Amino acid sequence: MTGPSAPGPAADRPGIPPSLAARPHDARRGLPIPPVNIHPDSTGGGSHVDFTTINTTVSTRLAVERRCSLCGEPMGYWVAFLGGPRAAELMRYADPPGTPSA
């Protein structure tokens, strides 16, 4: 995994909302890093980025605070969930909610 860097190339790409573009970026991919993809190092000495797993502690905290899992900003009335038809039917999603604009 590569660590976060300051906002980078994705900040200049059209289509990335400003709140997401303002996030730290993955140095290798140039992608914004959602707060739910930052994980504490097992050594206790910092953190690392893992786009394949969700930090459930952060995800739960953001949900309780009604903040977007992608950009970390407060969510308004409308929230968005990503998933297929079955997830919608069961109202169970693997990923936490985000603002529709993120």
Short mmCIF file of C-alpha atoms in Angstrom, two decimals:
data_model
loop_
_atom_site.label_atom_id
_atom_site.label_comp_id
_atom_site.label_asym_id
_atom_site.label_seq_id
_atom_site.Cartn_x
_atom_site.Cartn_y
_atom_site.Cartn_z
CA MET A 1 0.00 0.00 0.00
CA THR A 2 1.08 3.52 -0.59
CA GLY A 3 0.57 6.31 1.86
CA PRO A 4 -1.47 9.46 1.52
CA SER A 5 -0.19 12.64 -0.01
CA ALA A 6 -1.57 16.14 -0.40
CA PRO A 7 -4.40 16.68 -2.89
CA GLY A 8 -2.97 15.86 -6.28
CA PRO A 9 -3.89 15.10 -9.86
CA ALA A 10 -7.47 14.05 -9.08
CA ALA A 11 -8.15 17.54 -7.74
CA ASP A 12 -7.74 18.82 -11.29
CA ARG A 13 -9.93 16.15 -12.93
CA PRO A 14 -13.43 17.13 -13.92
CA GLY A 15 -16.20 15.15 -12.29
CA ILE A 16 -14.58 14.76 -8.88
CA PRO A 17 -16.58 16.80 -6.36
CA PRO A 18 -14.53 19.45 -4.53
CA SER A 19 -15.13 17.81 -1.12
CA LEU A 20 -13.65 14.53 -2.40
CA ALA A 21 -10.86 16.21 -4.37
CA ALA A 22 -9.78 17.99 -1.15
CA ARG A 23 -9.05 14.64 0.55
CA PRO A 24 -5.48 13.32 0.81
CA HIS A 25 -4.54 11.38 -2.34
CA ASP A 26 -2.94 8.00 -2.82
CA ALA A 27 0.57 8.76 -4.09
CA ARG A 28 0.68 5.83 -6.53
CA ARG A 29 -2.83 6.04 -7.99
CA GLY A 30 -3.53 9.75 -7.61
CA LEU A 31 -6.97 8.92 -6.18
CA PRO A 32 -8.64 10.64 -3.23
CA ILE A 33 -8.54 8.49 -0.09
CA PRO A 34 -11.90 8.11 1.66
CA PRO A 35 -11.64 8.23 5.45
CA VAL A 36 -13.02 4.67 5.69
CA ASN A 37 -10.00 3.34 3.77
CA ILE A 38 -7.40 4.60 6.24
CA HIS A 39 -6.42 1.89 8.72
CA PRO A 40 -4.18 1.95 11.78
CA ASP A 41 -0.88 0.10 11.40
CA SER A 42 -0.71 -3.06 13.47
CA THR A 43 2.51 -1.73 15.01
CA GLY A 44 0.65 1.28 16.40
CA GLY A 45 2.94 3.62 14.52
CA GLY A 46 0.65 5.46 12.14
CA SER A 47 -1.73 4.38 9.43
CA HIS A 48 -1.89 2.86 5.98
CA VAL A 49 -4.31 3.00 3.06
CA ASP A 50 -6.24 -0.06 1.94
CA PHE A 51 -8.85 0.51 -0.76
CA THR A 52 -10.04 -3.12 -0.48
CA THR A 53 -11.35 -2.98 3.09
CA ILE A 54 -13.41 -0.59 5.17
CA ASN A 55 -12.26 0.60 8.57
CA THR A 56 -15.46 -0.25 10.45
CA THR A 57 -14.51 1.88 13.45
CA VAL A 58 -14.25 4.97 11.25
CA SER A 59 -17.32 3.94 9.24
CA THR A 60 -19.44 3.62 12.38
CA ARG A 61 -18.20 6.93 13.79
CA LEU A 62 -18.98 8.72 10.54
CA ALA A 63 -22.47 7.16 10.39
CA VAL A 64 -23.23 8.21 13.97
CA GLU A 65 -22.02 11.73 13.16
CA ARG A 66 -23.99 11.63 9.86
CA ARG A 67 -20.88 12.32 7.82
CA CYS A 68 -20.07 11.04 4.33
CA SER A 69 -17.92 7.90 4.16
CA LEU A 70 -16.19 9.19 1.01
CA CYS A 71 -15.32 12.79 1.83
CA GLY A 72 -15.97 13.00 5.59
CA GLU A 73 -18.18 16.09 5.22
CA PRO A 74 -21.60 16.38 6.90
CA MET A 75 -24.44 14.73 5.00
CA GLY A 76 -27.67 16.57 4.35
CA TYR A 77 -31.06 14.94 4.14
CA TRP A 78 -30.29 12.73 1.12
CA VAL A 79 -27.72 9.95 1.36
CA ALA A 80 -26.62 7.39 -1.22
CA PHE A 81 -25.84 3.70 -0.89
CA LEU A 82 -23.96 1.66 -3.51
CA GLY A 83 -25.16 -1.85 -4.22
CA GLY A 84 -27.10 -4.07 -6.55
CA PRO A 85 -30.79 -4.96 -6.69
CA ARG A 86 -30.51 -7.58 -3.94
CA ALA A 87 -28.81 -5.13 -1.55
CA ALA A 88 -31.63 -2.65 -2.23
CA GLU A 89 -34.25 -5.34 -1.65
CA LEU A 90 -32.71 -6.33 1.68
CA MET A 91 -31.68 -2.75 2.52
CA ARG A 92 -28.26 -4.11 3.45
CA TYR A 93 -25.19 -2.61 1.88
CA ALA A 94 -21.55 -3.57 2.28
CA ASP A 95 -20.37 0.03 1.98
CA PRO A 96 -21.37 2.88 4.30
CA PRO A 97 -23.49 5.79 3.02
CA GLY A 98 -22.21 8.85 1.25
CA THR A 99 -23.57 12.09 -0.05
CA PRO A 100 -24.97 11.74 -3.59
CA SER A 101 -22.52 14.35 -4.89
CA ALA A 102 -19.48 12.44 -3.57
#
